[in-house]
CSV table of N, CA and C in Angstrom, one decimal:
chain,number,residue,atom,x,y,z
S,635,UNK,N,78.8,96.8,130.5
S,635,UNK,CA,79.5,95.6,130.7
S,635,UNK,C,79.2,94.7,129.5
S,636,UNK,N,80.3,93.9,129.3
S,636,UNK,CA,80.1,92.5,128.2
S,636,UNK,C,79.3,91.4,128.5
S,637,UNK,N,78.3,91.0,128.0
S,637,UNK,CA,77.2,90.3,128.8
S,637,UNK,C,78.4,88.4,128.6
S,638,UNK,N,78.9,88.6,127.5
S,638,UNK,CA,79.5,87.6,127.3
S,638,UNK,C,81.2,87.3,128.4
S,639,UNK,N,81.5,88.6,128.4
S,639,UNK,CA,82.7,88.0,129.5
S,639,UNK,C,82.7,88.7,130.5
S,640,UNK,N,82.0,89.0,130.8
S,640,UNK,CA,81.8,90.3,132.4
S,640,UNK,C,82.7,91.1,132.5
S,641,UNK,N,83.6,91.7,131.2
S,641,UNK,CA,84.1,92.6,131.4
S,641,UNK,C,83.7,94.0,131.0
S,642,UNK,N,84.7,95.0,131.6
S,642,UNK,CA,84.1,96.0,130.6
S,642,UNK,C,84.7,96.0,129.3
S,643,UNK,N,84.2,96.7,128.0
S,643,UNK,CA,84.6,96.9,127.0
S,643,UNK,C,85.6,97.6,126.7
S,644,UNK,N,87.0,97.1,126.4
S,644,UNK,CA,88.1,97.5,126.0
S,644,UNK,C,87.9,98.9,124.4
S,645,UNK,N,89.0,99.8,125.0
S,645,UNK,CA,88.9,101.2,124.2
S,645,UNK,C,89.3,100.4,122.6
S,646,UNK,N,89.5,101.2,121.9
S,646,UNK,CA,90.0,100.6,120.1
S,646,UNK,C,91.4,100.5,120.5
S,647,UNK,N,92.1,101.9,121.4
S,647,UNK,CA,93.4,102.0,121.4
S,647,UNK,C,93.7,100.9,121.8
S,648,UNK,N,93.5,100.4,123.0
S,648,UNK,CA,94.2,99.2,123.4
S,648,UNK,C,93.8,97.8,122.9
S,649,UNK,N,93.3,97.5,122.2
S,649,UNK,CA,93.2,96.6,121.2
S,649,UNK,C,94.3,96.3,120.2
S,650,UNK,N,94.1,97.6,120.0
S,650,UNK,CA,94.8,98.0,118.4
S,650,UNK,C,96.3,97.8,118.9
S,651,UNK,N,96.7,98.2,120.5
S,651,UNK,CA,98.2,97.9,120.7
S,651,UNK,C,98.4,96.8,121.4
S,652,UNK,N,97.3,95.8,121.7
S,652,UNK,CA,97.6,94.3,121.9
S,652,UNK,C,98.0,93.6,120.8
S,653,UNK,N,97.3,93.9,119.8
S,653,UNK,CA,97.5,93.3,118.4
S,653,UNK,C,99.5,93.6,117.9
S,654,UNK,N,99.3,95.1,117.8
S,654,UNK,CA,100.5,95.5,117.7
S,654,UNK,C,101.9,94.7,118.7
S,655,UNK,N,101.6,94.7,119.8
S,655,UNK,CA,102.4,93.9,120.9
S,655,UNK,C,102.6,92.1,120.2
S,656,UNK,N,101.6,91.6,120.2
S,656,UNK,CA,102.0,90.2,119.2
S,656,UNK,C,102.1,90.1,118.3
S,657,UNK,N,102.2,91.4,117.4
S,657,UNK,CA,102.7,91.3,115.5
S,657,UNK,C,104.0,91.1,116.1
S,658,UNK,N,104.9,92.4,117.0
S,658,UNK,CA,106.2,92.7,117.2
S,658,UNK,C,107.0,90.9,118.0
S,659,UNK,N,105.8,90.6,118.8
S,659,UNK,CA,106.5,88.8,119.1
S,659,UNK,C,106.6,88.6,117.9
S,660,UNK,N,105.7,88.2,116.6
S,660,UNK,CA,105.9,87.5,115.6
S,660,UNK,C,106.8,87.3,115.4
S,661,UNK,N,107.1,88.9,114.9
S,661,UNK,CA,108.2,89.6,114.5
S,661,UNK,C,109.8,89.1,115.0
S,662,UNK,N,110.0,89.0,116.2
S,662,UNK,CA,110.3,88.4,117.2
S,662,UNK,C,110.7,87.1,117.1
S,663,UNK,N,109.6,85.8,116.7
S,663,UNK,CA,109.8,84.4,117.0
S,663,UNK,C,110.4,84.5,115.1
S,664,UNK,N,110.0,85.3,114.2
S,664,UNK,CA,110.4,85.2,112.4
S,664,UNK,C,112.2,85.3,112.9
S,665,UNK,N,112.6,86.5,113.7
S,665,UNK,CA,114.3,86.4,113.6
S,665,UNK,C,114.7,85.2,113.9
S,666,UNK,N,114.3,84.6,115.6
S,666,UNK,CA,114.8,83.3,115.8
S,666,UNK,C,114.4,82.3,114.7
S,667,UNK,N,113.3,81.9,114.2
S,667,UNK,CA,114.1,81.4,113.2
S,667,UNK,C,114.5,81.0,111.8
S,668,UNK,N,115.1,82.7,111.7
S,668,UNK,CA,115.8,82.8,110.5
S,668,UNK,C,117.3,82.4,111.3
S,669,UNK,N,117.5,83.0,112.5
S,669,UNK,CA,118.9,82.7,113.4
S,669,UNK,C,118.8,80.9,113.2
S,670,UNK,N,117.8,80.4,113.9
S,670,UNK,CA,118.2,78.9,113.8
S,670,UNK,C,117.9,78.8,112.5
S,671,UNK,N,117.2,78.7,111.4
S,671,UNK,CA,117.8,78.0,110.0
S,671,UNK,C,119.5,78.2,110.0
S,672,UNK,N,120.0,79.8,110.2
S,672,UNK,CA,121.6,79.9,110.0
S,672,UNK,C,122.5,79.0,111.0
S,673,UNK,N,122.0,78.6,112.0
S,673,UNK,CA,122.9,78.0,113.0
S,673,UNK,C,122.7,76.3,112.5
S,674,UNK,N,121.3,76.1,111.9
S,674,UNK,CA,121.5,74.5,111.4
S,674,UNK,C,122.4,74.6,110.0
S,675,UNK,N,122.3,75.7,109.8
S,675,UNK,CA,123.3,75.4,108.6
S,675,UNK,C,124.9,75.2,108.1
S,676,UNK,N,125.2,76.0,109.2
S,676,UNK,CA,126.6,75.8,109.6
S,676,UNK,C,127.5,74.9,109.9
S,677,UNK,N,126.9,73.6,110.3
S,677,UNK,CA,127.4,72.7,110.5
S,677,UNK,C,127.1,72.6,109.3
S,678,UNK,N,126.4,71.9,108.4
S,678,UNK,CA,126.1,71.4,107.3
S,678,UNK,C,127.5,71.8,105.8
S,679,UNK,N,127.7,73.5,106.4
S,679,UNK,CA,128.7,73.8,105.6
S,679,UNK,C,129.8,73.4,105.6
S,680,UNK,N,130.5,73.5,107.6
S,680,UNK,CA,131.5,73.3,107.7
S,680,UNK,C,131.8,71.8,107.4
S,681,UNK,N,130.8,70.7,107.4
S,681,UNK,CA,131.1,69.3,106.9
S,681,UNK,C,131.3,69.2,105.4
S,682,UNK,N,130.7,70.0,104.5
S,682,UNK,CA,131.1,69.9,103.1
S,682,UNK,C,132.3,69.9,102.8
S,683,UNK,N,132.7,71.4,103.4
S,683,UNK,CA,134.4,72.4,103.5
S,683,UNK,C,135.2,70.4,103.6
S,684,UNK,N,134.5,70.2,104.8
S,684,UNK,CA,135.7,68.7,104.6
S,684,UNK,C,135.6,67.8,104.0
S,685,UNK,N,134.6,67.5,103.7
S,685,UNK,CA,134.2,66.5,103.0
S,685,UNK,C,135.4,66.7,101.2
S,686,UNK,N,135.0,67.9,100.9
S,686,UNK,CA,135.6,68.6,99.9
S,686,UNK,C,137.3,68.3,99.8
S,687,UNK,N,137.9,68.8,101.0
S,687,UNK,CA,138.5,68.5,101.2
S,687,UNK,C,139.8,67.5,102.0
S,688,UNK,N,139.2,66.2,101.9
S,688,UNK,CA,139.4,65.3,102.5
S,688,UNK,C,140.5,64.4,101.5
S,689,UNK,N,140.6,64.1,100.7
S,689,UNK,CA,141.6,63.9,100.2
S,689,UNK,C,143.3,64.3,100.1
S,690,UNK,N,143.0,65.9,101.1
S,690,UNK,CA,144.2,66.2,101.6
S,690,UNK,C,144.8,65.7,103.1
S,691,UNK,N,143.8,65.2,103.8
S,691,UNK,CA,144.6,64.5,105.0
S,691,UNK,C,143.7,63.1,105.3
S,692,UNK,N,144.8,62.8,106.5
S,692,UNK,CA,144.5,61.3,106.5
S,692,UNK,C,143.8,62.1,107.7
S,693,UNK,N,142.3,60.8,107.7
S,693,UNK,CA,141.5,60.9,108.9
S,693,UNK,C,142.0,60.1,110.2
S,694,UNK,N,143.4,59.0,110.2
S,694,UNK,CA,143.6,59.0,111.6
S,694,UNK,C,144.9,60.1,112.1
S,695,UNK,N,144.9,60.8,110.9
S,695,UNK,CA,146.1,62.0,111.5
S,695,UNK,C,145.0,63.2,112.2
S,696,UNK,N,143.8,63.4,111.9
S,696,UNK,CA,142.8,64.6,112.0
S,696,UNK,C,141.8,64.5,113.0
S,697,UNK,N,142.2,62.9,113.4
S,697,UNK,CA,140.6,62.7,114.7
S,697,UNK,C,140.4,63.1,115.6
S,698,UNK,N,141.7,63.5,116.6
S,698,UNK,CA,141.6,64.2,117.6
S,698,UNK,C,140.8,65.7,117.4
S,699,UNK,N,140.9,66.2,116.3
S,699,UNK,CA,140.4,67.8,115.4
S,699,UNK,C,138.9,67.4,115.4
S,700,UNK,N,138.3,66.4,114.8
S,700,UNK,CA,137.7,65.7,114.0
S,700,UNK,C,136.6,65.8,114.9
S,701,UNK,N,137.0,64.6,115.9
S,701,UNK,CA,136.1,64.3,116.8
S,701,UNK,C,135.2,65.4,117.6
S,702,UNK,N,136.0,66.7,118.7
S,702,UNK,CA,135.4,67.8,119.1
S,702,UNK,C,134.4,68.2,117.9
S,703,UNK,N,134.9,69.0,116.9
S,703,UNK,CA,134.4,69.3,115.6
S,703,UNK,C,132.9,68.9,115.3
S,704,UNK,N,133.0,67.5,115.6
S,704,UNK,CA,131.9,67.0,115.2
S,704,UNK,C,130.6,66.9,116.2
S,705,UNK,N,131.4,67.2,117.4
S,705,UNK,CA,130.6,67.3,118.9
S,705,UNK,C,129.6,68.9,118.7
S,706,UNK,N,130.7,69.7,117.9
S,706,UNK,CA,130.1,71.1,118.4
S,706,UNK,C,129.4,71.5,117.2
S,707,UNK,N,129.6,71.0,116.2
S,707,UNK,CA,128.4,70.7,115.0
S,707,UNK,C,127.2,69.7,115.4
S,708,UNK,N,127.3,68.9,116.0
S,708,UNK,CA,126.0,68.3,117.1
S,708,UNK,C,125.3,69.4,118.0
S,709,UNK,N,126.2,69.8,118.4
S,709,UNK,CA,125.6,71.0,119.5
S,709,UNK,C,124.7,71.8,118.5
S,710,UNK,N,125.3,72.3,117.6
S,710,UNK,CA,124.8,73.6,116.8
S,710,UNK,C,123.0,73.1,116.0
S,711,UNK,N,123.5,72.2,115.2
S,711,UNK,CA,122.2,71.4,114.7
S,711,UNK,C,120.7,71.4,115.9
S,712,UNK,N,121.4,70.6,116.9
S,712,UNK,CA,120.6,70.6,118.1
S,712,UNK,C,119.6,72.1,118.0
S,713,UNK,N,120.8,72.8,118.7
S,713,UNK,CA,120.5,74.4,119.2
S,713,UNK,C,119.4,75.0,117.7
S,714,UNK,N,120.1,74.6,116.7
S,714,UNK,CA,119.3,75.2,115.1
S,714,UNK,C,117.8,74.6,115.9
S,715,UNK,N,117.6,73.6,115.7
S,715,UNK,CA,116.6,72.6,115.3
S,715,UNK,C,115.6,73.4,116.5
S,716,UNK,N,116.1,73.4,118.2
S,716,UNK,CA,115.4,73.6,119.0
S,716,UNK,C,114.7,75.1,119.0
S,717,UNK,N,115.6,76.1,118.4
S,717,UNK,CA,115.0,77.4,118.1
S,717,UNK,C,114.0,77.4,116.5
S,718,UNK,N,114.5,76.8,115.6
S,718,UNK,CA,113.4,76.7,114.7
S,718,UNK,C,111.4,76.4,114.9
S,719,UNK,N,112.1,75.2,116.1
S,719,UNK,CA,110.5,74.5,116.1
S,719,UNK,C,110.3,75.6,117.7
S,720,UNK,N,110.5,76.2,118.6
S,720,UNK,CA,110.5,76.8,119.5
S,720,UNK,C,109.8,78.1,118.6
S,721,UNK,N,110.2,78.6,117.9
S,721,UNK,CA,109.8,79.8,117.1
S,721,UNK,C,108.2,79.4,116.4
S,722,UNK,N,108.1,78.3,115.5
S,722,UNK,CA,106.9,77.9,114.7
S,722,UNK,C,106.1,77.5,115.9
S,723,UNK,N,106.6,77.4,117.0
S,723,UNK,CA,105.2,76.8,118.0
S,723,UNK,C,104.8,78.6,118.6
S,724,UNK,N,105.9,79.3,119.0
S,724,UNK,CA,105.6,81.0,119.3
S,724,UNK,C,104.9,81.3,118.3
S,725,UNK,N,105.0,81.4,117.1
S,725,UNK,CA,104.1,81.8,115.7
S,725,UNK,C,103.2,81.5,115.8
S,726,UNK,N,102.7,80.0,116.1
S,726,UNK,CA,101.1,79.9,115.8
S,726,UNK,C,100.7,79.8,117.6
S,727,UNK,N,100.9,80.5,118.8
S,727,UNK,CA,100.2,81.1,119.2
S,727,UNK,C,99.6,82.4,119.3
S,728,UNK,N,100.5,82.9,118.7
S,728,UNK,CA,100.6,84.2,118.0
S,728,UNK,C,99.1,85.1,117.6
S,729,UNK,N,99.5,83.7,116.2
S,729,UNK,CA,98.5,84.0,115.3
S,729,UNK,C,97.0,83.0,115.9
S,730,UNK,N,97.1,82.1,116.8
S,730,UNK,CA,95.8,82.4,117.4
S,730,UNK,C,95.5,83.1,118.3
S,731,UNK,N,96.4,83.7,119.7
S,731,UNK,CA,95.6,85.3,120.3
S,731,UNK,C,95.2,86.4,118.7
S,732,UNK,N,95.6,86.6,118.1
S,732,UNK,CA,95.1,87.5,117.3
S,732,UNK,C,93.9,87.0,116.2
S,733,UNK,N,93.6,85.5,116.3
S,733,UNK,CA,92.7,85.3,115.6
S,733,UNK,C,91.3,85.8,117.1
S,734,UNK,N,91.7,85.1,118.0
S,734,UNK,CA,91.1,85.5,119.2
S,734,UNK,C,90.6,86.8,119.3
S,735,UNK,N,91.6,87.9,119.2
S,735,UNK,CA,91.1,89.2,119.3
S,735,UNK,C,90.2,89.3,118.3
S,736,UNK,N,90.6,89.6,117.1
S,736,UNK,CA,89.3,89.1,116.1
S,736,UNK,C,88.0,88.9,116.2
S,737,UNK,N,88.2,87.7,116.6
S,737,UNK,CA,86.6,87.4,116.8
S,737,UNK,C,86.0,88.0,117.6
S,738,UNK,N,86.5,88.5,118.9
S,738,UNK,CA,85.9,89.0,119.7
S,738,UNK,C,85.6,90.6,119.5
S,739,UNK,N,86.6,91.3,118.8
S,739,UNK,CA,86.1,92.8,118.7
S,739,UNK,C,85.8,92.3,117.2
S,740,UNK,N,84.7,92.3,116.6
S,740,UNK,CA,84.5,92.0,115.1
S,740,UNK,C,84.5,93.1,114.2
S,741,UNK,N,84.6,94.7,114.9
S,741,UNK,CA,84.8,95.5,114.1
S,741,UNK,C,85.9,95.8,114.1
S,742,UNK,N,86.8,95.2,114.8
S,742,UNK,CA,88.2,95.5,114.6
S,742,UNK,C,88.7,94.1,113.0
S,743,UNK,N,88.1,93.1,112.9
S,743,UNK,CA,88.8,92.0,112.2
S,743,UNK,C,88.9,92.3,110.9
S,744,UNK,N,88.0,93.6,110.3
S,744,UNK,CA,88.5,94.1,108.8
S,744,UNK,C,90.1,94.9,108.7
S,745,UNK,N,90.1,95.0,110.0
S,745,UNK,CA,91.7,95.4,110.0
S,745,UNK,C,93.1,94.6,110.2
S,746,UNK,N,92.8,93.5,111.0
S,746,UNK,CA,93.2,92.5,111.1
S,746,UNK,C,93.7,92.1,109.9
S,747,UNK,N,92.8,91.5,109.2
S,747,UNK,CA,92.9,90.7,108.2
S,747,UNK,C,93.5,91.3,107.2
């Protein structure tokens, strides 16, 4: 037994596939947010595209267009923003269970690292 946590001593294998199991989350919270950088950005473009071209129509001919438009580019930013910081808070618990594992099997943390 572990005098420190009253358990018994976990094999290497299952260590080695806990570790593995939260690299693959990482892995995991890194797509979301590369997904939300792309979803904050979208709006950002499609407002250029008009901005760009804005000179070609009148904005009280286009508001009704305008208005939605700018609702569901609100939406998007939102959604970007809430999966970016949702993802960086999964990352760094991430990376403290595995700092955790670490310390605790110490001959496993030259591998780790």
């Amino acid at each position: 037994m572990d005098d420190e946590t009253n358990e018994l001593p976990k094999p290497d294998n299952v260590i080695f596939g806990e570790i593995q199991v939260l690299l693959a989350e990482k892995r995991t919270a890194l797509a979301a947010m590369r997904t939300g950088i792309a979803v904050f950005a979208l709006p950002l473009s499609v407002l250029s595209a008009l901005i760009a071209t804005s000179r070609y129509y009148s904005m009280e001919k286009v508001m009704p267009l305008l208005a939605p438009l700018m609702l569901l580019n609100l939406g998007l930013v939102v959604l970007g923003t809430w999966l970016v910081f949702r993802s960086i808070h999964r990352i760094r618990h991430f990376e403290h269970r595995i700092k955790q594992l670490s310390e605790k099997y110490r001959a496993l943390a030259e591998f780790i690292e």
